[in-house]
Short mmCIF file of C-alpha atoms in Angstrom, two decimals:
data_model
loop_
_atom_site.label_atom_id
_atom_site.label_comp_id
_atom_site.label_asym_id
_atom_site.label_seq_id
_atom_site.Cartn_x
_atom_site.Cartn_y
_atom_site.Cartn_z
CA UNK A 890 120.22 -24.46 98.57
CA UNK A 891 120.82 -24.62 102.27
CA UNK A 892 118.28 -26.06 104.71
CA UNK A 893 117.94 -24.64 108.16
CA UNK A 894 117.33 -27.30 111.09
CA UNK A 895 113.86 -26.96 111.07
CA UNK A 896 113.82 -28.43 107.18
CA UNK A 897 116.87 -30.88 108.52
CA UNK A 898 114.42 -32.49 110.58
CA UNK A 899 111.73 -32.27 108.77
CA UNK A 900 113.55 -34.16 106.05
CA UNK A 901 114.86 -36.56 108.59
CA UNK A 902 111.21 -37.56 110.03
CA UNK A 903 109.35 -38.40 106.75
CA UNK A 904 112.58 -40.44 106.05
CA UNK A 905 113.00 -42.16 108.88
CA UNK A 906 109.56 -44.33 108.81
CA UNK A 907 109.81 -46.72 111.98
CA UNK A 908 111.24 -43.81 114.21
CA UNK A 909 114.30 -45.96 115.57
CA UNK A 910 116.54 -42.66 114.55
CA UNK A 911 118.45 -44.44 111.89
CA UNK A 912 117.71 -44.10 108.05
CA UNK A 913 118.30 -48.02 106.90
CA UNK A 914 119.21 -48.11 102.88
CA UNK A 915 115.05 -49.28 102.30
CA UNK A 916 113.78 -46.02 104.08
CA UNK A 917 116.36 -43.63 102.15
CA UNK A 918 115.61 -45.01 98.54
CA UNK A 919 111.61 -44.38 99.63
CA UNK A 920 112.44 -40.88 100.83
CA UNK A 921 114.36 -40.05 98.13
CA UNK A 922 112.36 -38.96 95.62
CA UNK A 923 110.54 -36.70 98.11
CA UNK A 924 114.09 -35.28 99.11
CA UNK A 925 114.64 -34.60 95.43
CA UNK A 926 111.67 -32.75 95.21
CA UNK A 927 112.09 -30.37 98.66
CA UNK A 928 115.52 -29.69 97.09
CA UNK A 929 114.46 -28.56 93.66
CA UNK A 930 110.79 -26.57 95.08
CA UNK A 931 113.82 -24.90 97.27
CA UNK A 932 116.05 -24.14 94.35
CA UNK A 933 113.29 -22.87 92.44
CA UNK A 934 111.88 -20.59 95.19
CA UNK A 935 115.07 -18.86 95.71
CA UNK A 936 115.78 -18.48 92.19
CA UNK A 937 112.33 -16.63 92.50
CA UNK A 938 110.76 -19.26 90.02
CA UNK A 939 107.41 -20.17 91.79
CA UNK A 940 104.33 -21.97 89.73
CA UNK A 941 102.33 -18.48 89.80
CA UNK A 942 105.63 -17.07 88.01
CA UNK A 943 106.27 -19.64 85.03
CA UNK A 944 102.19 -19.54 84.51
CA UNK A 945 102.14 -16.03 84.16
CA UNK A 946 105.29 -15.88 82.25
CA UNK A 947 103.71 -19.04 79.72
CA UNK A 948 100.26 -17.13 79.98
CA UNK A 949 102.04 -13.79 78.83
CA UNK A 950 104.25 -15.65 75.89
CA UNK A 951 100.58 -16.67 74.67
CA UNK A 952 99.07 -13.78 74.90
CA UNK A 953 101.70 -11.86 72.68
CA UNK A 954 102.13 -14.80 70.41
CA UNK A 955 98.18 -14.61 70.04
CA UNK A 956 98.61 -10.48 69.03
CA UNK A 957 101.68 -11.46 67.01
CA UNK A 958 99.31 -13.73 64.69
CA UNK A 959 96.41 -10.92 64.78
CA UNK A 960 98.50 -9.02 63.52
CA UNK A 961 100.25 -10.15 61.02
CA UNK A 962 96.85 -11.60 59.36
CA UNK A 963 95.54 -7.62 60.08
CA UNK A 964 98.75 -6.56 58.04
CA UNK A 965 97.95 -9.02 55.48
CA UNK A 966 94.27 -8.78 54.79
CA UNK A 967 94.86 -4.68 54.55
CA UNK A 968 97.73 -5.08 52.20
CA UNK A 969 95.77 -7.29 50.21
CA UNK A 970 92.12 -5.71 50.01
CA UNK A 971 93.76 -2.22 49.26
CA UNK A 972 91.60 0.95 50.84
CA UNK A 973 92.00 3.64 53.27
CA UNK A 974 92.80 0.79 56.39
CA UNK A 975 95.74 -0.42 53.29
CA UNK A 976 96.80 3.08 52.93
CA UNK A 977 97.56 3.25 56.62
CA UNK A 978 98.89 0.22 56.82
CA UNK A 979 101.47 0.79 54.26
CA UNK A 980 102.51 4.35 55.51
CA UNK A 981 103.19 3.22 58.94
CA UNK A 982 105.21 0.50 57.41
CA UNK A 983 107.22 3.10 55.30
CA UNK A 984 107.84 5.14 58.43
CA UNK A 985 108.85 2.16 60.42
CA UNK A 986 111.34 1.21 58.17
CA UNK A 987 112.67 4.98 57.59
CA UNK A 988 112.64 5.44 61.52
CA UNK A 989 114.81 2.00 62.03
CA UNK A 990 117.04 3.06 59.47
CA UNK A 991 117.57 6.41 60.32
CA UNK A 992 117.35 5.99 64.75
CA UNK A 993 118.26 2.01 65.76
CA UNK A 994 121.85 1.35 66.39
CA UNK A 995 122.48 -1.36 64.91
CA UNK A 996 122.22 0.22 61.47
CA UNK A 997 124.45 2.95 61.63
CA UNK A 998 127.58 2.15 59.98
CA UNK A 999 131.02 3.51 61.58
CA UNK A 1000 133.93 3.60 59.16
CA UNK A 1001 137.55 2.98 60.19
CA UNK A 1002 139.51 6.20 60.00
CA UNK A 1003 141.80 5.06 57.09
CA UNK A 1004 138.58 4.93 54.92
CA UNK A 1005 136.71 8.09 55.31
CA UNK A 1006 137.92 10.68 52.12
CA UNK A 1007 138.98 13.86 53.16
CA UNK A 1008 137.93 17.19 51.33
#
């Protein structure tokens, strides 16, 4: 990232302790982690990954996990106990799998030319 003079300076006063204007080796390893850190928050920021981001995007990946589990125990407590909830269960599964067979892509076969039989 590139710093404008305003962060230059900024950078320059926190490391330059006694405020003779010269950095001596002992003030730039105590500044440096704080450096490190201004360079990566301003990495991060114009990658457009701010705190609020990852926590939603962590919060979100939760939330569906969470569903993911509900449902999967839903399938299989419906599968297993059988009924009218089973029954609708297994029918959307049927027409799940007949609708990814028949409409998704990846499972449509194409056949070189040299294979397909003529009439």
């Amino acid at each position: 990232p590139t710093f404008d003079h305003a962060k230059v300076d900024q950078i320059f006063a926190y490391a330059n302790e006694n405020l003779d204007a010269v950095i001596s080796p002992a003030e730039f390893e105590a500044a440096w982690t704080w450096v490190e850190n201004e360079v990566v928050d301003a990495a991060l920021e114009a990658a457009g990954l701010t705190a609020r981001f990852i926590s939603a995007a962590i919060a979100t990946a939760l939330v569906l996990l969470l569903g993911l589990f509900i449902f999967i125990f839903q399938l299989v407590y419906a599968w297993s106990e059988g009924g009218t909830f089973g029954a609708v269960v297994e029918s959307l599964l049927i027409a799940a799998t007949a609708f990814s067979v028949r409409y998704l892509p990846s499972s449509r076969r194409v056949l070189p030319e040299g294979m397909v039989r003529k009439a």
